[in-house]
CSV table of C-alpha atoms and ligand atoms in Angstrom, one decimal:
chain,number,residue,atom,x,y,z
R,262,UNK,CA,30.3,70.0,3.7
R,263,UNK,CA,29.6,66.6,5.0
R,264,UNK,CA,26.1,65.2,5.2
R,265,UNK,CA,23.6,65.8,2.5
R,266,UNK,CA,19.9,64.8,2.0
R,267,UNK,CA,18.5,64.2,-1.5
R,268,UNK,CA,14.7,64.1,-1.8
R,269,UNK,CA,12.1,64.2,-4.6
R,270,UNK,CA,10.3,67.5,-4.9
R,271,UNK,CA,7.2,66.2,-6.8
R,272,UNK,CA,5.3,62.9,-6.8
R,273,UNK,CA,8.4,60.6,-7.1
R,274,UNK,CA,10.3,59.4,-10.1
R,275,UNK,CA,12.1,62.7,-10.5
R,276,UNK,CA,15.4,61.0,-11.2
R,277,UNK,CA,16.9,61.1,-7.7
R,278,UNK,CA,18.8,57.9,-8.4
R,279,UNK,CA,21.0,59.7,-10.9
R,280,UNK,CA,21.9,62.5,-8.4
R,281,UNK,CA,22.5,60.1,-5.5
R,282,UNK,CA,24.7,58.1,-7.8
R,283,UNK,CA,26.6,61.2,-8.8
R,284,UNK,CA,26.9,62.6,-5.3
R,285,UNK,CA,27.8,59.3,-3.8
R,286,UNK,CA,31.2,59.5,-5.4
R,287,UNK,CA,32.1,61.9,-2.6
R,288,UNK,CA,30.1,60.0,0.1
R,289,UNK,CA,31.4,57.3,2.4
R,290,UNK,CA,27.9,56.1,3.5
R,291,UNK,CA,24.6,56.2,1.5
R,292,UNK,CA,21.5,55.7,3.6
R,293,UNK,CA,17.9,55.2,2.7
R,294,UNK,CA,15.6,56.4,5.4
R,295,UNK,CA,12.0,55.6,4.5
R,296,UNK,CA,9.7,53.6,2.2
R,297,UNK,CA,10.4,50.1,0.9
R,298,UNK,CA,10.5,48.4,-2.4
R,299,UNK,CA,7.8,50.7,-3.7
R,300,UNK,CA,10.7,52.8,-5.0
R,301,UNK,CA,12.9,51.8,-7.9
R,302,UNK,CA,15.9,53.0,-9.8
R,303,UNK,CA,17.8,51.5,-12.7
R,304,UNK,CA,21.5,50.9,-12.7
R,305,UNK,CA,23.6,49.8,-15.6
R,306,UNK,CA,26.3,47.3,-14.5
R,307,UNK,CA,28.7,46.2,-17.2
R,308,UNK,CA,26.1,46.8,-19.8
R,309,UNK,CA,23.4,45.0,-17.9
R,310,UNK,CA,20.3,46.8,-16.8
R,311,UNK,CA,19.5,46.3,-13.1
R,312,UNK,CA,16.5,47.7,-11.3
R,313,UNK,CA,16.9,48.1,-7.6
R,314,UNK,CA,14.0,48.8,-5.2
R,315,UNK,CA,15.7,48.7,-1.8
R,316,UNK,CA,19.4,49.0,-2.0
R,317,UNK,CA,20.6,52.6,-2.3
R,318,UNK,CA,22.1,53.9,-5.6
R,319,UNK,CA,25.5,54.3,-4.0
R,320,UNK,CA,26.0,50.6,-4.2
R,321,UNK,CA,28.2,50.9,-7.3
R,322,UNK,CA,30.8,53.0,-5.6
R,323,UNK,CA,33.5,50.7,-4.4
R,324,UNK,CA,34.2,52.1,-1.0
R,325,UNK,CA,30.8,53.3,-0.1
R,326,UNK,CA,28.7,51.6,2.5
R,327,UNK,CA,25.0,51.3,1.8
R,328,UNK,CA,22.5,51.4,4.6
R,329,UNK,CA,18.8,50.6,4.8
R,330,UNK,CA,17.7,52.8,7.7
R,331,UNK,CA,15.2,52.1,10.5
R,332,UNK,CA,12.4,54.2,9.0
R,333,UNK,CA,12.2,51.7,6.1
R,334,UNK,CA,9.9,48.7,5.7
R,335,UNK,CA,12.0,45.9,4.2
R,336,UNK,CA,10.8,42.8,2.4
R,337,UNK,CA,13.5,40.3,3.2
R,338,UNK,CA,12.8,38.3,0.1
R,339,UNK,CA,13.2,41.3,-2.1
R,340,UNK,CA,16.4,42.4,-0.3
R,341,UNK,CA,18.0,39.0,-0.8
R,342,UNK,CA,16.9,38.9,-4.4
R,343,UNK,CA,18.6,42.2,-5.1
R,344,UNK,CA,21.8,41.1,-3.3
R,345,UNK,CA,21.8,38.0,-5.5
R,346,UNK,CA,21.3,40.0,-8.7
R,347,UNK,CA,24.2,42.3,-7.7
R,348,UNK,CA,26.3,39.3,-6.9
R,349,UNK,CA,25.6,37.8,-10.3
R,350,UNK,CA,26.8,41.2,-11.7
R,351,UNK,CA,30.0,40.9,-9.8
R,352,UNK,CA,29.1,43.1,-6.8
R,353,UNK,CA,29.4,41.0,-3.6
R,354,UNK,CA,27.9,42.9,-0.7
R,355,UNK,CA,29.5,41.7,2.6
R,356,UNK,CA,28.3,42.6,6.1
R,357,UNK,CA,30.4,45.8,6.0
R,358,UNK,CA,29.2,46.9,2.6
R,359,UNK,CA,25.4,46.6,3.2
R,360,UNK,CA,23.8,47.3,6.5
R,361,UNK,CA,20.2,46.8,7.6
R,362,UNK,CA,18.8,48.9,10.4
R,363,UNK,CA,17.9,46.6,13.3
R,364,UNK,CA,14.7,48.6,13.9
R,365,UNK,CA,13.5,48.6,10.3
R,366,UNK,CA,10.1,46.8,10.0
R,367,UNK,CA,9.6,43.8,7.8
R,368,UNK,CA,7.2,43.5,4.9
R,369,UNK,CA,5.9,39.9,5.0
R,370,UNK,CA,3.7,38.0,2.5
R,371,UNK,CA,0.5,38.9,4.3
R,372,UNK,CA,1.3,42.6,3.9
R,373,UNK,CA,1.7,42.2,0.2
R,374,UNK,CA,-1.5,40.1,0.0
R,375,UNK,CA,-3.5,42.7,1.9
R,376,UNK,CA,-2.2,45.5,-0.3
R,377,UNK,CA,-3.2,43.6,-3.5
R,378,UNK,CA,-6.6,42.6,-2.2
R,379,UNK,CA,-7.4,46.2,-1.2
R,380,UNK,CA,-6.2,47.6,-4.5
R,381,UNK,CA,-8.5,45.1,-6.2
R,382,UNK,CA,-11.6,46.6,-4.5
R,383,UNK,CA,-13.3,50.0,-4.0
R,384,UNK,CA,-11.2,52.7,-2.4
R,385,UNK,CA,-8.0,51.6,-4.3
R,386,UNK,CA,-5.3,54.3,-4.2
R,387,UNK,CA,-3.1,53.0,-7.0
R,388,UNK,CA,-0.4,51.7,-4.7
R,389,UNK,CA,2.6,49.6,-5.9
R,390,UNK,CA,1.0,46.6,-4.2
R,391,UNK,CA,4.3,45.8,-2.4
R,392,UNK,CA,2.8,45.7,1.0
R,393,UNK,CA,4.3,49.0,2.1
R,394,UNK,CA,1.0,50.5,3.5
R,395,UNK,CA,0.0,47.4,5.5
R,396,UNK,CA,3.5,47.0,7.0
R,397,UNK,CA,3.5,50.6,8.2
R,398,UNK,CA,0.0,50.1,9.6
R,399,UNK,CA,1.3,47.2,11.7
R,400,UNK,CA,4.2,49.4,12.8
R,401,UNK,CA,1.9,52.2,13.9
R,402,UNK,CA,-0.4,49.7,15.6
R,403,UNK,CA,2.7,48.4,17.5
R,404,UNK,CA,2.4,44.9,16.3
R,405,UNK,CA,5.1,45.0,13.6
R,406,UNK,CA,8.0,42.6,13.2
R,407,UNK,CA,11.5,44.2,13.0
R,408,UNK,CA,14.8,43.2,11.5
R,409,UNK,CA,16.2,42.6,15.0
R,410,UNK,CA,13.5,40.1,15.7
R,411,UNK,CA,15.1,37.9,13.0
R,412,UNK,CA,18.0,37.4,15.4
R,413,UNK,CA,15.7,36.0,18.2
R,414,UNK,CA,14.0,32.9,16.9
R,415,UNK,CA,11.6,32.4,19.8
R,416,UNK,CA,10.4,35.9,19.9
R,417,UNK,CA,10.2,35.9,16.1
R,418,UNK,CA,7.9,32.9,16.2
R,419,UNK,CA,5.6,34.4,18.7
R,420,UNK,CA,5.4,37.6,16.7
R,421,UNK,CA,4.8,35.8,13.4
R,422,UNK,CA,2.0,33.7,14.9
R,423,UNK,CA,0.2,36.8,16.2
R,424,UNK,CA,0.8,38.8,13.0
R,425,UNK,CA,-0.5,36.0,10.7
R,426,UNK,CA,-3.5,35.5,12.9
R,427,UNK,CA,-4.3,39.2,12.9
R,428,UNK,CA,-3.8,39.6,9.1
R,429,UNK,CA,-5.7,36.4,8.3
R,430,UNK,CA,-9.0,37.9,9.6
R,431,UNK,CA,-8.6,40.9,7.3
R,432,UNK,CA,-7.5,38.7,4.4
R,433,UNK,CA,-10.6,36.4,4.7
R,434,UNK,CA,-12.9,39.4,4.9
R,435,UNK,CA,-11.5,40.6,1.6
R,436,UNK,CA,-12.0,37.1,0.1
R,437,UNK,CA,-8.4,36.0,0.1
R,438,UNK,CA,-6.7,32.8,1.4
R,439,UNK,CA,-4.7,33.3,4.6
R,440,UNK,CA,-0.9,32.7,4.5
R,441,UNK,CA,0.6,29.6,6.0
R,442,UNK,CA,2.4,30.7,9.2
R,443,UNK,CA,4.5,27.6,9.4
R,444,UNK,CA,5.9,28.0,5.9
R,445,UNK,CA,6.5,31.7,6.6
R,446,UNK,CA,8.5,30.9,9.7
R,447,UNK,CA,10.6,28.5,7.8
R,448,UNK,CA,11.3,31.1,5.2
R,449,UNK,CA,12.2,33.7,7.8
R,450,UNK,CA,14.6,31.3,9.5
R,451,UNK,CA,16.5,30.9,6.2
R,452,UNK,CA,16.4,34.6,5.5
R,453,UNK,CA,17.6,35.4,9.0
R,454,UNK,CA,20.7,33.2,8.5
R,455,UNK,CA,21.7,35.3,5.5
R,456,UNK,CA,20.6,38.7,6.7
R,457,UNK,CA,21.7,38.4,10.3
R,458,UNK,CA,25.3,39.6,9.8
R,459,UNK,CA,24.0,42.7,8.0
R,460,UNK,CA,21.7,43.9,10.9
R,461,UNK,CA,23.2,46.8,12.9
R,462,UNK,CA,22.3,49.7,15.1
R,463,UNK,CA,22.2,52.3,12.2
R,464,UNK,CA,22.0,55.3,14.5
R,465,UNK,CA,25.2,54.3,16.3
R,466,UNK,CA,26.9,53.5,13.0
R,467,UNK,CA,26.0,56.9,11.5
R,468,UNK,CA,27.0,58.7,14.7
R,469,UNK,CA,30.4,57.1,14.6
R,470,UNK,CA,30.8,57.7,10.9
R,471,UNK,CA,29.9,61.4,11.3
R,472,UNK,CA,32.2,61.8,14.3
R,473,UNK,CA,35.1,60.5,12.3
R,474,UNK,CA,34.5,62.9,9.5
R,475,UNK,CA,33.0,60.4,7.1
R,476,UNK,CA,30.5,61.9,4.7
R,477,UNK,CA,26.9,60.6,4.7
R,478,UNK,CA,24.4,60.9,1.9
R,479,UNK,CA,20.7,60.3,2.7
R,480,UNK,CA,18.7,59.1,-0.2
R,481,UNK,CA,15.0,60.0,-0.1
R,482,UNK,CA,12.4,57.8,-1.7
R,483,UNK,CA,9.2,58.9,-3.5
R,484,UNK,CA,8.6,62.7,-3.3
R,485,UNK,CA,7.3,65.5,-1.1
R,486,UNK,CA,3.8,65.3,-2.6
R,487,UNK,CA,3.5,61.7,-1.6
R,488,UNK,CA,4.5,62.4,2.0
R,489,UNK,CA,2.1,60.8,4.6
R,490,UNK,CA,1.6,64.0,6.5
R,491,UNK,CA,2.1,66.7,3.9
R,492,UNK,CA,1.3,65.0,0.6
R,493,UNK,CA,-2.0,64.8,-1.3
R,494,UNK,CA,-3.6,62.6,1.4
R,495,UNK,CA,-5.0,59.9,1.1
R,496,UNK,CA,-3.3,59.5,-2.2
R,497,UNK,CA,0.1,59.3,-0.6
R,498,UNK,CA,2.6,56.6,0.5
R,499,UNK,CA,2.8,55.6,4.2
R,500,UNK,CA,6.1,57.1,5.1
R,501,UNK,CA,7.8,60.5,5.5
R,502,UNK,CA,9.5,61.6,2.3
R,503,UNK,CA,10.6,65.1,3.6
R,504,UNK,CA,14.2,65.9,4.5
R,505,UNK,CA,13.2,65.7,8.2
R,506,UNK,CA,12.5,62.1,7.5
R,507,UNK,CA,16.2,61.4,7.2
R,508,UNK,CA,16.7,62.4,10.9
R,509,UNK,CA,13.7,60.4,12.1
R,510,UNK,CA,14.3,57.4,9.9
R,511,UNK,CA,18.0,57.0,10.4
R,512,UNK,CA,18.2,58.2,14.0
R,513,UNK,CA,20.5,61.1,12.9
R,514,UNK,CA,20.7,64.6,14.5
R,515,UNK,CA,19.2,67.5,12.4
R,516,UNK,CA,22.2,69.7,13.3
R,517,UNK,CA,24.5,67.3,11.5
R,518,UNK,CA,22.7,67.7,8.2
R,519,UNK,CA,24.5,70.3,6.0
R,520,UNK,CA,22.3,70.5,3.0
R,521,UNK,CA,19.1,69.4,1.3
R,522,UNK,CA,18.9,68.9,-2.4
R,523,UNK,CA,15.4,68.7,-4.0
R,524,UNK,CA,15.2,66.9,-7.4
R,525,UNK,CA,12.4,68.1,-9.7
R,526,UNK,CA,11.6,67.2,-13.3
R,527,UNK,CA,11.3,70.0,-15.8
R,528,UNK,CA,7.7,68.9,-16.0
R,529,UNK,CA,5.6,66.8,-13.6
R,530,UNK,CA,4.6,63.1,-13.5
R,531,UNK,CA,2.5,61.0,-11.2
R,532,UNK,CA,1.7,57.3,-11.0
R,533,UNK,CA,-1.3,56.1,-9.1
R,534,UNK,CA,-4.5,58.0,-8.4
R,535,UNK,CA,-5.0,61.4,-6.8
R,536,UNK,CA,-5.2,65.1,-7.7
R,537,UNK,CA,-2.8,66.5,-10.3
R,538,UNK,CA,-3.9,70.0,-11.2
R,539,UNK,CA,-1.5,70.6,-14.1
R,540,UNK,CA,-2.1,67.2,-15.7
R,541,UNK,CA,-2.1,67.0,-19.5
R,542,UNK,CA,-4.5,64.4,-20.8
R,543,UNK,CA,-4.2,65.1,-24.6
R,544,UNK,CA,-1.5,64.8,-27.2
R,545,UNK,CA,1.1,66.9,-25.4
R,546,UNK,CA,0.8,64.6,-22.4
R,547,UNK,CA,1.3,61.6,-24.6
R,548,UNK,CA,4.3,63.3,-26.2
R,549,UNK,CA,5.9,63.9,-22.8
R,550,UNK,CA,5.2,60.3,-21.8
R,551,UNK,CA,6.8,58.9,-25.0
R,552,UNK,CA,9.7,61.3,-25.2
R,553,UNK,CA,10.4,61.0,-21.4
R,554,UNK,CA,10.0,57.2,-21.3
R,555,UNK,CA,7.5,57.8,-18.5
R,556,UNK,CA,6.7,54.3,-17.3
R,557,UNK,CA,7.1,53.2,-13.7
R,558,UNK,CA,10.3,51.3,-12.9
R,559,UNK,CA,8.6,49.4,-10.2
R,560,UNK,CA,5.2,48.6,-11.8
R,561,UNK,CA,5.7,49.5,-15.4
R,562,UNK,CA,2.5,51.6,-15.2
R,563,UNK,CA,2.3,54.6,-17.6
R,564,UNK,CA,2.9,57.8,-15.7
R,565,UNK,CA,0.5,60.7,-15.9
R,566,UNK,CA,2.3,63.8,-17.3
R,567,UNK,CA,1.7,67.5,-16.9
R,568,UNK,CA,3.2,71.0,-17.0
R,569,UNK,CA,5.7,72.1,-14.4
R,570,UNK,CA,3.6,73.1,-11.4
R,571,UNK,CA,5.3,76.0,-9.6
R,572,UNK,CA,2.6,76.1,-6.9
R,573,UNK,CA,3.4,72.5,-5.9
R,574,UNK,CA,7.1,73.0,-6.3
R,575,UNK,CA,7.2,76.1,-4.0
R,576,UNK,CA,5.2,74.0,-1.5
R,577,UNK,CA,7.7,71.1,-1.7
R,578,UNK,CA,10.6,73.5,-1.1
R,579,UNK,CA,8.8,74.8,2.0
R,580,UNK,CA,7.6,71.6,3.7
R,581,UNK,CA,10.4,69.5,2.3
R,582,UNK,CA,13.2,71.7,3.6
R,583,UNK,CA,14.9,72.0,0.2
R,584,UNK,CA,17.8,74.4,-0.1
R,585,UNK,CA,19.2,73.5,-3.5
R,586,UNK,CA,17.5,72.3,-6.6
R,587,UNK,CA,18.4,69.8,-9.3
R,588,UNK,CA,16.3,69.8,-12.5
R,589,UNK,CA,16.0,66.7,-14.5
R,590,UNK,CA,14.8,65.9,-18.1
R,591,UNK,CA,15.0,69.4,-19.4
R,592,UNK,CA,15.9,67.8,-22.8
R,593,UNK,CA,12.4,66.2,-23.0
R,594,UNK,CA,10.9,69.7,-23.4
R,595,UNK,CA,12.9,70.4,-26.5
R,596,UNK,CA,10.9,70.5,-29.8
R,597,UNK,CA,7.6,70.3,-27.9
R,598,UNK,CA,6.4,73.6,-29.2
R,599,UNK,CA,5.1,76.3,-26.9
R,600,UNK,CA,5.5,75.4,-23.2
R,601,UNK,CA,3.4,76.4,-20.2
R,602,UNK,CA,4.0,76.5,-16.5
R,603,UNK,CA,1.4,76.4,-13.8
R,604,UNK,CA,1.7,79.6,-11.7
R,605,UNK,CA,-1.4,79.4,-9.5
R,606,UNK,CA,-4.7,77.5,-9.2
R,607,UNK,CA,-8.2,78.6,-9.8
R,608,UNK,CA,-10.3,77.0,-7.0
R,609,UNK,CA,-14.0,77.7,-7.5
R,610,UNK,CA,-13.2,81.1,-9.2
R,611,UNK,CA,-10.6,82.1,-6.6
R,612,UNK,CA,-7.0,82.5,-7.5
R,613,UNK,CA,-4.9,80.5,-5.1
R,614,UNK,CA,-1.1,80.7,-4.9
R,615,UNK,CA,-0.4,78.3,-2.0
R,616,UNK,CA,-0.9,74.6,-2.3
R,617,UNK,CA,-4.3,73.8,-0.8
R,618,UNK,CA,-4.5,71.5,2.2
R,619,UNK,CA,-8.1,70.5,1.7
R,620,UNK,CA,-8.5,67.5,-0.7
R,621,UNK,CA,-11.7,68.9,-2.2
R,622,UNK,CA,-10.1,72.2,-3.1
R,623,UNK,CA,-7.2,70.3,-4.6
R,624,UNK,CA,-9.4,68.0,-6.6
R,625,UNK,CA,-11.2,70.9,-8.2
R,626,UNK,CA,-8.2,73.2,-8.6
R,627,UNK,CA,-7.8,74.3,-12.2
R,628,UNK,CA,-4.2,75.3,-13.3
R,629,UNK,CA,-3.6,78.9,-14.1
R,630,UNK,CA,-1.1,78.4,-16.9
R,631,UNK,CA,1.4,80.9,-18.3
R,632,UNK,CA,3.0,80.5,-21.7
R,633,UNK,CA,6.7,80.0,-21.7
R,634,UNK,CA,8.9,80.2,-24.8
R,635,UNK,CA,9.8,76.7,-26.0
R,636,UNK,CA,13.2,75.7,-27.5
R,637,UNK,CA,14.2,73.8,-30.6
R,638,UNK,CA,16.7,71.1,-31.0
R,639,UNK,CA,18.4,68.3,-29.1
R,640,UNK,CA,20.1,69.6,-26.0
R,641,UNK,CA,21.1,66.2,-24.7
R,642,UNK,CA,24.7,66.7,-25.9
R,643,UNK,CA,25.2,70.1,-24.2
R,644,UNK,CA,28.2,70.1,-21.9
R,645,UNK,CA,27.7,73.4,-20.2
R,646,UNK,CA,24.7,75.5,-19.2
R,647,UNK,CA,25.8,78.3,-21.4
R,648,UNK,CA,25.5,76.0,-24.4
R,649,UNK,CA,21.7,75.7,-24.0
R,650,UNK,CA,19.4,77.7,-26.2
R,651,UNK,CA,18.4,81.0,-24.5
R,652,UNK,CA,14.8,79.8,-23.9
R,653,UNK,CA,16.0,76.7,-22.1
R,654,UNK,CA,18.2,78.8,-19.9
R,655,UNK,CA,15.3,81.2,-19.2
R,656,UNK,CA,13.1,78.3,-18.2
R,657,UNK,CA,15.5,77.2,-15.5
R,658,UNK,CA,16.0,80.8,-14.3
R,659,UNK,CA,12.3,81.2,-14.1
R,660,UNK,CA,12.1,78.2,-11.7
R,661,UNK,CA,14.9,79.8,-9.6
R,662,UNK,CA,13.0,83.0,-9.3
R,663,UNK,CA,9.7,81.3,-8.4
R,664,UNK,CA,11.3,79.1,-5.8
R,665,UNK,CA,13.9,81.6,-4.5
R,666,UNK,CA,16.6,78.9,-4.7
R,667,UNK,CA,19.4,78.0,-7.1
R,668,UNK,CA,19.0,75.3,-9.6
R,669,UNK,CA,22.5,74.0,-9.3
R,670,UNK,CA,22.3,70.9,-11.5
R,671,UNK,CA,20.5,70.6,-14.8
R,672,UNK,CA,20.2,67.1,-16.3
R,673,UNK,CA,19.7,66.7,-20.0
R,674,UNK,CA,19.9,62.9,-20.3
R,675,UNK,CA,20.3,59.8,-18.3
R,676,UNK,CA,24.1,59.6,-18.5
R,677,UNK,CA,26.3,61.1,-15.8
R,678,UNK,CA,28.1,63.3,-18.3
R,679,UNK,CA,24.7,64.7,-19.3
R,680,UNK,CA,24.6,66.8,-16.1
R,681,UNK,CA,25.3,70.5,-16.3
R,682,UNK,CA,26.7,71.8,-13.1
R,683,UNK,CA,25.8,75.5,-12.7
R,684,UNK,CA,27.6,76.6,-9.6
R,685,UNK,CA,30.7,75.6,-7.9
R,686,UNK,CA,29.5,73.3,-5.1
R,687,UNK,CA,30.8,70.4,-3.2
R,688,UNK,CA,29.3,67.7,-1.2
S,1436,IMP,P1,2.5,52.7,-1.9
S,1436,IMP,O1,3.7,53.4,-1.5
S,1436,IMP,O2,2.9,51.4,-2.7
S,1436,IMP,O3,1.6,52.4,-0.8
S,1436,IMP,O4,1.7,53.6,-3.0
S,1436,IMP,C1,1.1,54.8,-2.6
S,1436,IMP,C2,1.2,55.8,-3.6
S,1436,IMP,O5,2.5,56.2,-3.8
S,1436,IMP,C3,0.8,55.4,-5.0
S,1436,IMP,O6,0.2,56.5,-5.7
S,1436,IMP,C4,2.1,55.0,-5.7
S,1436,IMP,O7,2.0,55.0,-7.1
S,1436,IMP,C5,3.0,56.0,-5.1
S,1436,IMP,N1,4.4,55.6,-5.1
S,1436,IMP,C6,5.0,54.8,-4.2
S,1436,IMP,N2,6.3,54.7,-4.5
S,1436,IMP,C7,6.5,55.5,-5.5
S,1436,IMP,C8,7.7,55.8,-6.3
S,1436,IMP,O8,8.8,55.4,-6.0
S,1436,IMP,N3,7.5,56.7,-7.3
S,1436,IMP,C9,6.3,57.2,-7.6
S,1436,IMP,N4,5.2,56.9,-7.0
S,1436,IMP,C10,5.3,56.1,-5.9
C-alpha cells in the first residue's frame, strides 16, 4: 500500500486528526486537499495544547512533509500564525517541511468580513465565519487570488485592487466598512516574503513523490455530509469533502490512490444549522455533549448530538468512496443506558432507506430508531477489541453489517494507545 485518503463520514469533527496523526507515522507526505481554516484539530506538543486549522496533523512526524493542496483556500495570516505557534513549540517548518500549493486560493480580510456580515443577517448558515465561502465564490467567479500571485507583485496589486473594489460594493450593501486596499497590499507583501519559499507545484511534487515510492496520506477536512455537491445543501461547506476531492484538490491521479478510510463517530454530531434527522434535543443529547466534550475546536460552539444515523453513514460510504471504516468515541456511549440507532427515515408516512436528496424531505424526515443494547463501564482502558463488553462489540459489528465494510479501528479515547486495531492492515 502506498497512498491513502482519510475523510470524515458524517458532518465533520469525527476525529480524523487522530487517525491522520496515527497513519502519518508511515507516511512520507501528508496533504490537505480542500477547505481552509474552518477545520481544526488539537495537538499536544510537549504538554502544550495547540489547535491547528490549516497545517495537516502529520506535522509532528519528524520526516513527514506537510502540504496544503491547491483545492484549499488559505488565509495567509492564519498560516503564518500557525507556523509561529509551532516554532514557539520547537517545530521549525522550513520550505522543505511545509509546502503551499501555488494554485491554492487566498482568503483575504474582505472574505472574512463578508462571511461575518452575512452570518449576522437573514439566511445565515452557521458558518465558521472564516471567509471560506466567499473565497470559494471568488474562485468560481474566476476573480480569486492564488498563492502564486504572491510571487508576482505587479499582478498581485492589480488583482487585489479589483478584488477589494468588487467586495467593497457587497460589504457596503450589508452595512459594513470596506477594507483598506493599500494596507492589505502592504500586509500581503510582507506575507509573500515569508511564504514565498514554501510555494510549489504540488501536483508535480506529489507525482515525483509517488514515482519514487514515497507514501502519501491525504487528509480530508469536514465530512461527506458537508460536501458542496452531495451534502445537505445549502447547509454545507463550499468545497469537496469526498475522497475524489483528493485527486481534484491535489492534482493527483485516482489510479494512484490505494485506499479510502472513512472516520465516523459512534454517534453523530453537527455544528451549524441544517437538517439532522437523528438529533437528540433532550437529556441524552446533553449527556453525549458533556461526556464527549462536543464543542467546536474552531469556534467553540456546542455541537448538536444525536444517535448514530446508519442511513446517512451508508450514503457517506457510497458517495464518499469509503472502503474501510474507523469508529471514534465508542467509550462515550458507555453507561448511557439503552442505546438506539437510526435505521431508516419516515418521510411523510413513507419509510425511506436511502438518504433523500430533496431538502424538504430531509427537513421533515423522522428517524426510525431501533433499540440497541447499551454497555456498562469505562472502556477507555481496553487494549484489544476482545476486551470490550459484548454489547460494545456487537454495536461495532452491527455497523459493519449495515455498511458492508470492516470497521478496522475503534477508538476509545483521545490517546494514540486508545485505538483498538481490529484487522491486520498497513498503510
Ligand atoms: P464554512 O465552511 O465556514 O462556510 O461553514 C459551512 C458549514 O460547515 C457550517 O455548518 C459549519 O459549521 C460547517 N463546518 C465547516 N468546517 C467544519 C468542520 O471542520 N467541522 C464541522 N463543521 C464544519
